[in-house]
Tab-separated table of C-alpha atoms and ligand atoms in Angstrom:
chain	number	residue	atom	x	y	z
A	18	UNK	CA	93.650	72.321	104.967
A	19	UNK	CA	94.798	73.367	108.362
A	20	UNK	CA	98.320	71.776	109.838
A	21	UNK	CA	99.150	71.195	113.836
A	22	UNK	CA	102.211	72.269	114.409
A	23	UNK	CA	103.730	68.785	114.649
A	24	UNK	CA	102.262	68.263	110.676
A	25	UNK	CA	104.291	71.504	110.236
A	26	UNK	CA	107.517	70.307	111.575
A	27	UNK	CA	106.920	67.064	109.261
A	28	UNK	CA	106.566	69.244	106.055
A	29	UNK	CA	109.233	71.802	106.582
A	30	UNK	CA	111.428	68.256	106.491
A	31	UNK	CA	115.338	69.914	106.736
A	32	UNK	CA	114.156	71.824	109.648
A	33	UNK	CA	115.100	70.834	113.106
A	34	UNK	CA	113.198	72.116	115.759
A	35	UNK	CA	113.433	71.804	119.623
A	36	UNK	CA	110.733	72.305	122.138
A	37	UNK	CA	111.443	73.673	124.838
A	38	UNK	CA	109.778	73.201	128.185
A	39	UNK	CA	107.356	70.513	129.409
A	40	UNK	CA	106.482	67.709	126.294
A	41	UNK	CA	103.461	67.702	124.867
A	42	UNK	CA	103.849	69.648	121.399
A	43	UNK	CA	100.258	70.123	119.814
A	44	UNK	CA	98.855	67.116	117.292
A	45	UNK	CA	95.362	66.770	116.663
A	46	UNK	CA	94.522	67.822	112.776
A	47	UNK	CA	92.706	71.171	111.881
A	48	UNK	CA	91.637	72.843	114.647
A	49	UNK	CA	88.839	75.893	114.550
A	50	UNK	CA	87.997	78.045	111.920
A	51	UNK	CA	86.458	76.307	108.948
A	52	UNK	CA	87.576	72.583	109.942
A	53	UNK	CA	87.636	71.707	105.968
A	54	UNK	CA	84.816	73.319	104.621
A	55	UNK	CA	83.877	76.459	106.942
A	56	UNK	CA	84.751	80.205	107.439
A	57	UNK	CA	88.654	81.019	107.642
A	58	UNK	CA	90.157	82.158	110.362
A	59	UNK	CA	91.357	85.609	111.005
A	60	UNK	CA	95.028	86.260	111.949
A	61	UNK	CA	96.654	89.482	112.209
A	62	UNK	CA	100.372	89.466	111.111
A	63	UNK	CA	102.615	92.108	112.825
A	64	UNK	CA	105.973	92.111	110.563
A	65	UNK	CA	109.272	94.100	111.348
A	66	UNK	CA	109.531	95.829	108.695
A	67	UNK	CA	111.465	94.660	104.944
A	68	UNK	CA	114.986	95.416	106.578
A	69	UNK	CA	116.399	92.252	104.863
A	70	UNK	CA	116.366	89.590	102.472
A	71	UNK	CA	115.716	87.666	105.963
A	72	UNK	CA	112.849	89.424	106.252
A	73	UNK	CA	111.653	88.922	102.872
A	74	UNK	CA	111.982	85.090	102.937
A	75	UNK	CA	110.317	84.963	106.530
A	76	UNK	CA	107.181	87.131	105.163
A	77	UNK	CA	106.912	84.982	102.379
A	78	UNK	CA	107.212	81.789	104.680
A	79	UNK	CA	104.383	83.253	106.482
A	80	UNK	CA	101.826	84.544	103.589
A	81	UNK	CA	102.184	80.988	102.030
A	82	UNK	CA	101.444	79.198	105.013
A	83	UNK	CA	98.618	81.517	106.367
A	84	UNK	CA	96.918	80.820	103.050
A	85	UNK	CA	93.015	80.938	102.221
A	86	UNK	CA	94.045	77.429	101.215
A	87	UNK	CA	95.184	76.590	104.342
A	88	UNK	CA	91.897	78.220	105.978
A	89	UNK	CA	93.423	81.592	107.307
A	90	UNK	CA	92.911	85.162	106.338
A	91	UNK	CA	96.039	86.867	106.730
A	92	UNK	CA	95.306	90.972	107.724
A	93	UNK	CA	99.511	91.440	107.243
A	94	UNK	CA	100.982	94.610	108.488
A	95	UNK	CA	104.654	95.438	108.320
A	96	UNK	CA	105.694	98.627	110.571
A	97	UNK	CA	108.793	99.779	108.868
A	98	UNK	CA	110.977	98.848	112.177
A	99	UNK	CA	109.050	101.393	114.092
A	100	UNK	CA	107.976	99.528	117.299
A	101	UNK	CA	105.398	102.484	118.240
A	102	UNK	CA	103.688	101.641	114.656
A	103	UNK	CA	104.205	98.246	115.292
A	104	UNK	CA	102.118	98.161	118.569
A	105	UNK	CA	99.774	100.288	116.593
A	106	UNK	CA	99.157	97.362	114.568
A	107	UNK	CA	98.478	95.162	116.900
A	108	UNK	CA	96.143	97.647	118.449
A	109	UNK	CA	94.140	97.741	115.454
A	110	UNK	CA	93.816	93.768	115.314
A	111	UNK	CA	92.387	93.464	118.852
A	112	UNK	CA	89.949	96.028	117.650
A	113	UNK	CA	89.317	94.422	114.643
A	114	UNK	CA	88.296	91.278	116.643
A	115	UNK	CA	90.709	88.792	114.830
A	116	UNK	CA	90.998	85.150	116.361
A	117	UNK	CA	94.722	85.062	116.476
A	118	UNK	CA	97.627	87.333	116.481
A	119	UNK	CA	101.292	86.734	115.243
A	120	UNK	CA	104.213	89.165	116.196
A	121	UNK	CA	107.539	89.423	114.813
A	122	UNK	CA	108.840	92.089	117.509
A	123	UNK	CA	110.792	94.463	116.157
A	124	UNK	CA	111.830	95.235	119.981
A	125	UNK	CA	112.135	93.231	122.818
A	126	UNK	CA	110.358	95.792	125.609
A	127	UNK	CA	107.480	97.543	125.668
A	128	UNK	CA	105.337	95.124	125.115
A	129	UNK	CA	103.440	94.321	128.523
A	130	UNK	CA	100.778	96.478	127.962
A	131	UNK	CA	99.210	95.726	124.379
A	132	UNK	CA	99.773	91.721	125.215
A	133	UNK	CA	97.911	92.230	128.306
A	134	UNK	CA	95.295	94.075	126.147
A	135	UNK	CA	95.043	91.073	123.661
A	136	UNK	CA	94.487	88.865	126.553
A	137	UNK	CA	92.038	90.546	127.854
A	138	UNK	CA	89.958	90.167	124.997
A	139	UNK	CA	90.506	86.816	124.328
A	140	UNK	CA	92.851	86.921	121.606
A	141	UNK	CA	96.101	84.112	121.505
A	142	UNK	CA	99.070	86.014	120.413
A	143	UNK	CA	102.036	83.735	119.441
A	144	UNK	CA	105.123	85.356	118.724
A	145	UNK	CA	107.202	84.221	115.918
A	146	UNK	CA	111.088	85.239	115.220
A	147	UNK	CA	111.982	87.610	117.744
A	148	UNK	CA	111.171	87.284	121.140
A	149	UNK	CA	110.105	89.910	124.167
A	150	UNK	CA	110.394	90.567	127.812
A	151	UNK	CA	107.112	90.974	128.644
A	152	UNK	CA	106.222	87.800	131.371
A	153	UNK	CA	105.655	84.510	129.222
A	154	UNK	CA	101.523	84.037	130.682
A	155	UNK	CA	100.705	86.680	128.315
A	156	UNK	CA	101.544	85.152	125.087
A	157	UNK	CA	101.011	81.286	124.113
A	158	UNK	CA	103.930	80.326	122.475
A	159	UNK	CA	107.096	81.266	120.554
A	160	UNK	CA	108.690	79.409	117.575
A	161	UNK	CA	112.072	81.213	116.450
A	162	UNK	CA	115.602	80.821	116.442
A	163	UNK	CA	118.325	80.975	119.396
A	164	UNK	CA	120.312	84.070	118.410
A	165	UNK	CA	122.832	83.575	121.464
A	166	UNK	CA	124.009	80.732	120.168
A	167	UNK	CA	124.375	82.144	116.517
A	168	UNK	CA	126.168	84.431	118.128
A	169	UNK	CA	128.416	82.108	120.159
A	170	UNK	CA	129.020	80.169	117.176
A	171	UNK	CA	129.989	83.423	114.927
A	172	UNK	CA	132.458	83.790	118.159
A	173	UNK	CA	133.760	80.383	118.034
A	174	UNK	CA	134.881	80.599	114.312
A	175	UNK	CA	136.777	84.319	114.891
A	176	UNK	CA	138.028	82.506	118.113
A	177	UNK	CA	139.547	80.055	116.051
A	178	UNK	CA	140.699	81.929	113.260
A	179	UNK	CA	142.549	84.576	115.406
A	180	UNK	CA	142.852	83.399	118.483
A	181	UNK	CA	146.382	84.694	120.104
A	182	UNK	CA	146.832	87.095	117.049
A	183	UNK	CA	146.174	90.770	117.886
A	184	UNK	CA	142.871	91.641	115.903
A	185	UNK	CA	141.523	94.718	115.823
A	186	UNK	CA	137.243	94.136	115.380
A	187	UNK	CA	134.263	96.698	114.205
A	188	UNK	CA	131.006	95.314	114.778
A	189	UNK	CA	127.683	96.187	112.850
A	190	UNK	CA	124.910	95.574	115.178
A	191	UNK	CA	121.337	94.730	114.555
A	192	UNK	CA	118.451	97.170	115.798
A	193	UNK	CA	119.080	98.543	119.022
A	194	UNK	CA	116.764	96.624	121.712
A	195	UNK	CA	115.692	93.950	119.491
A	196	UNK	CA	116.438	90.292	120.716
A	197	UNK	CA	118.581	89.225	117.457
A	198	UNK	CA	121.116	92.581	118.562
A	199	UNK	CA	121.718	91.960	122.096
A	200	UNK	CA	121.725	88.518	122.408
A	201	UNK	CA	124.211	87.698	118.868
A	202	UNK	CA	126.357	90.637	121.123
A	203	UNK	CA	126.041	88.750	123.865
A	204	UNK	CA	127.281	85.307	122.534
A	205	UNK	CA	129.899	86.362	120.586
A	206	UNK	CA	131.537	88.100	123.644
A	207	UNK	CA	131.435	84.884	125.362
A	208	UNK	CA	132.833	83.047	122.685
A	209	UNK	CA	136.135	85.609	122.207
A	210	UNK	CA	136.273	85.733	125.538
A	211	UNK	CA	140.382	85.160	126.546
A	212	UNK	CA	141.197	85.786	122.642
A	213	UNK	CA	143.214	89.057	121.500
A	214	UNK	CA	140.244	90.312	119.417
A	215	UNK	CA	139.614	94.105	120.687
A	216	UNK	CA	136.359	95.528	119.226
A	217	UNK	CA	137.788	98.849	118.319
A	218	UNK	CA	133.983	99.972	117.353
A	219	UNK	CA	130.535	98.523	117.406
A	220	UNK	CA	127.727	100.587	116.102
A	221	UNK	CA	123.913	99.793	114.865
A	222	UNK	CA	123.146	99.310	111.005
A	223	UNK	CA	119.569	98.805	111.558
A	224	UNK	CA	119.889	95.090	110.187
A	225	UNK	CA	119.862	97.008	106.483
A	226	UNK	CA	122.539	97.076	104.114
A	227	UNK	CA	122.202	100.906	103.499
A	228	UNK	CA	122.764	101.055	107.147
A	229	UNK	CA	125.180	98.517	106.998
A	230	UNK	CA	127.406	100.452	104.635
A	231	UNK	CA	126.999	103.671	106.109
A	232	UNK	CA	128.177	102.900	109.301
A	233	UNK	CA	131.239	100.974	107.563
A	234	UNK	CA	132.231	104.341	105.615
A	235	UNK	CA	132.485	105.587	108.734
A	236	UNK	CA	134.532	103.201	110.095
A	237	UNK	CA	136.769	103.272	107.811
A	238	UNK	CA	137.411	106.715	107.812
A	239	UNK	CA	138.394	106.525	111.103
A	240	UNK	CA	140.943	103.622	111.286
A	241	UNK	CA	141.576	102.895	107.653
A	242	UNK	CA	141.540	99.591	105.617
A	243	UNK	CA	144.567	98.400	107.869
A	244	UNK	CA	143.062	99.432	110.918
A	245	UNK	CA	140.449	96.824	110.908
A	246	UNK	CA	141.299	92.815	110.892
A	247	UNK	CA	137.846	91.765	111.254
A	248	UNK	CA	133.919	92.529	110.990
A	249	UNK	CA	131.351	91.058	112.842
A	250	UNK	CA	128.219	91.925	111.223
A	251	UNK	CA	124.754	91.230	112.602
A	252	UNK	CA	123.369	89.991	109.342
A	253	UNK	CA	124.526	89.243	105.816
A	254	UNK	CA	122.511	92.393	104.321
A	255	UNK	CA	124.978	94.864	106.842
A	256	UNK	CA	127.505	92.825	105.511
A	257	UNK	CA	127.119	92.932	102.212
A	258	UNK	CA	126.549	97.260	102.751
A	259	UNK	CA	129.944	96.509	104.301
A	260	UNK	CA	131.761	95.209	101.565
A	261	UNK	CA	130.689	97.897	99.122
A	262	UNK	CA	132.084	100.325	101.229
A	263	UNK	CA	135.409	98.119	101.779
A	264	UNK	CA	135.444	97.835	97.678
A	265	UNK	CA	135.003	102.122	97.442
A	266	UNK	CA	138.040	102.054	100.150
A	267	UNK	CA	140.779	100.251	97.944
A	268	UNK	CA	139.921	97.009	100.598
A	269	UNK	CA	139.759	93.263	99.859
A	270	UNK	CA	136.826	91.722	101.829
A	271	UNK	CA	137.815	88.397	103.004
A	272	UNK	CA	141.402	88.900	102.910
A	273	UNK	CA	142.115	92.582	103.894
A	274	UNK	CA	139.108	92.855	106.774
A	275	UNK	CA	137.966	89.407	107.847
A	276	UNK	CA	133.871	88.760	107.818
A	277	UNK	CA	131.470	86.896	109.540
A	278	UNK	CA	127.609	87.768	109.753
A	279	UNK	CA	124.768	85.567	110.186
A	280	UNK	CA	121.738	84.555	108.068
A	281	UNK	CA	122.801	83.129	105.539
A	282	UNK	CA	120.370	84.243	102.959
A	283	UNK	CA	120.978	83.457	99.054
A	284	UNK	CA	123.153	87.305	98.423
A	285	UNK	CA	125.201	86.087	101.634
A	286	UNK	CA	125.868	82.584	100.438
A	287	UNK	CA	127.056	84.167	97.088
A	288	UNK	CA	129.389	86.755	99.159
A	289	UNK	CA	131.004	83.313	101.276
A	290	UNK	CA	131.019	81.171	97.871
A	291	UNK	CA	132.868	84.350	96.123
A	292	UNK	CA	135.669	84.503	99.022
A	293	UNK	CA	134.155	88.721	100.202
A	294	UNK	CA	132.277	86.561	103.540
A	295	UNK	CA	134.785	84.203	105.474
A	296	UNK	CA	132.172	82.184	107.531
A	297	UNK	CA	128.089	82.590	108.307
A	298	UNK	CA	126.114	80.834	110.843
A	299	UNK	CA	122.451	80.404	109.397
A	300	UNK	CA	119.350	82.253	111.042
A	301	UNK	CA	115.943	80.158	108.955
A	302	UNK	CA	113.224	82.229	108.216
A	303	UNK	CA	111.348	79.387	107.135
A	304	UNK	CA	108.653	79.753	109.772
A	305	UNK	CA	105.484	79.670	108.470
A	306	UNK	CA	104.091	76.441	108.747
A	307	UNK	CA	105.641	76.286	112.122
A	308	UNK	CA	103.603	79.175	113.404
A	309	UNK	CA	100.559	78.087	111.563
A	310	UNK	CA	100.851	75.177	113.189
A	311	UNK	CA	100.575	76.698	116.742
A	312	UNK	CA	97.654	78.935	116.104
A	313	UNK	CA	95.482	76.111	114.875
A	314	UNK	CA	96.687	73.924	118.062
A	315	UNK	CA	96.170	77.146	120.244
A	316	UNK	CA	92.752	77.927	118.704
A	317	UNK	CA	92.015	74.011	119.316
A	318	UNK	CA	92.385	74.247	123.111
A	319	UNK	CA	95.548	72.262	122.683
A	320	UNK	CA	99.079	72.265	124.760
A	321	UNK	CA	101.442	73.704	122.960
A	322	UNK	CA	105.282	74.601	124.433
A	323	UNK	CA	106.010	78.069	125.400
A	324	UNK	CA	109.389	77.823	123.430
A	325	UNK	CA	110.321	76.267	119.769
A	326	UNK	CA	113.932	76.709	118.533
A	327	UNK	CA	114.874	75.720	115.242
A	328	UNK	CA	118.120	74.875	114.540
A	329	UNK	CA	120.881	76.679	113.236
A	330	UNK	CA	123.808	75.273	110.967
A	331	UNK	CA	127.142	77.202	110.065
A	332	UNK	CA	129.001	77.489	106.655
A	333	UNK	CA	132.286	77.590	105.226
A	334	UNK	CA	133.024	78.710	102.017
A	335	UNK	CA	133.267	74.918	100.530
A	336	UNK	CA	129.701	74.200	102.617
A	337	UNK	CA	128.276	76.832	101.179
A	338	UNK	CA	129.415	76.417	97.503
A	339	UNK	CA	128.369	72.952	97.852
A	340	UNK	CA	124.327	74.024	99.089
A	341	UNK	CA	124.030	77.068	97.632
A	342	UNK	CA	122.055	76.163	94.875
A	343	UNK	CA	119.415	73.834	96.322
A	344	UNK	CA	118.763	76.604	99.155
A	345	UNK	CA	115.068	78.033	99.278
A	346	UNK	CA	116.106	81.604	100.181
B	429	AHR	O1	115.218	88.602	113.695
B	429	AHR	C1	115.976	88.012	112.690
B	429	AHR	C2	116.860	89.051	112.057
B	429	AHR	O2	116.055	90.096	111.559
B	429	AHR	C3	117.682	88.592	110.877
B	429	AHR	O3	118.926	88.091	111.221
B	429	AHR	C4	117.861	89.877	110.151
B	429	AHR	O4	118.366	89.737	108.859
B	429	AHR	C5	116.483	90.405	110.232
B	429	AHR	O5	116.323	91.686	109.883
């Protein structure tokens, strides 16, 4: 059975999602493709990558709600964070005459060209996760989640916590160009802004914990353990890469170097609930049916918004000793 994406918004139930832009927000039941009994549709999936137990949850979101059940065929493709591959992909699903296209973009430019390409032929794209630069008439809609504000709200708790002490801050950065790096950058700046944190270093982990611990060898190497008061990580898997390395160093994470990150994926939780992660502000990856939901309402002819946040919450250690079990990812 095929959802609109207001069914989808009823179903995913904890999720709290905000439309952005004129109202109107899809409705009508199954739209297109085998309307209960008929051929499924085709929809090509362009994923990141599997950079992250994010990532993991949000592909799994997205196979179970582009289902055969649910009347879709899902051609998936993940491009191993390489946006040339990734525009590859998408290449190969214009050509393969799908009905619908989903992108997670791995990078926010570059995109212009293939979008225009897909439009050309006819084919919705709606973007899901991360978002692009490319002008907004040449996709139909977006459903993700505002990363400034995760970032802002990352800021607010180090603001808080450090305030007027001097703080010395290393930063592990998402994928360089992608939405989720520059705008969580972008927030938390605003949010320090007037406090005595320095960032002493900020360099890319590629959203992976390999990456994440690699680059937080290096830091340590240069400043010490008692050189750095607090980490900012991009995600929870850079994170948790951190605190190995902070462990191999003689460090305490938590209470020697300071974390926050955002995600807040089950490993993260685990990291807040054991005391190694001070604070995380969620990112949900649940956003399957939500995207679903717009390609059967695009494919219907239906308005749908150009922009769907969901909304984020924030944990403490007691918050997130208190949910951790009863969390789907
Ligand atoms: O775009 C969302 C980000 O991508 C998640 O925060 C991160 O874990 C993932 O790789």
């Amino acid at each position: 059975m095929r959802r609109s994406v207001l069914g989808s918004i009823a179903l995913i139930g904890a999720v709290a999602l905000t439309a952005v832009g004129c109202a109107s927000g899809g409705g009508g039941a199954g739209a297109g493709g085998d309307g209960g009994g008929g051929e499924l549709v085709t929809v090509g999936f362009a994923q990141t990558g599997s950079e992250s137990g994010w990532r993991s949850a949000n592909t799994e979101s997205m196979q179970e709600a582009f289902s055969e059940e649910n009347g879709f065929e899902l051609i998936f493709n993940a491009a191993d964070n390489d946006p040339a591959a990734q525009i590859s992909a998408v290449r190969d699903f214009i050509s393969r005459g799908v009905e619908a296209i989903v992108i997670a973009p791995i990078v926010e430019d570059g995109w212009d060209d293939v979008l225009q390409e897909a439009s050309d032929a006819g084919i919705p794209v709606i973007l899901e996760d991360r978002t692009v630069s490319a002008p907004e008439d040449l996709y139909a809609s977006w459903v993700g989640l505002d990363f400034k504000k995760e970032g802002v709200m990352a800021g607010e708790w180090a603001a808080e916590e450090f305030g007027d002490t001097p703080t010395k801050m290393v930063v592990l950065e998402g994928t360089t160009g992608s939405a989720p790096a520059n705008d969580r950058a972008e927030g938390f700046a605003e949010a320090i802004e007037g406090t005595a944190i320095e960032t002493i270093d900020s360099q890319t982990g590629d959203f992976t914990r390999d990456g994440g611990k690699t680059v937080m060898e290096g830091f340590l190497q240069k400043y010490g353990v008692d050189g750095i008061d607090l980490l900012y990580a991009h995600n929870d898997d850079m994170a948790l890469g951190a605190i190995e390395a902070i462990e191999a160093a003689g460090g305490v994470p938590g209470e020697d170097i300071k974390i926050v990150s955002i995600d807040a994926v089950k490993d993260g939780m685990q990291a807040l609930v054991d005391g190694k992660i001070n604070f995380i502000v969620e990112c949900n990856p649940l956003l399957g049916e939500l995207a679903a939901g717009l390609v059967t309402d695009v494919l219907a002819g239906e308005t749908v918004e150009k922009t769907y946040y969901v909304e984020d919450q924030t944990f403490t250690q007691e918050q997130a000793a208190a949910v951790i079990d009863s969390r789907p990812y």
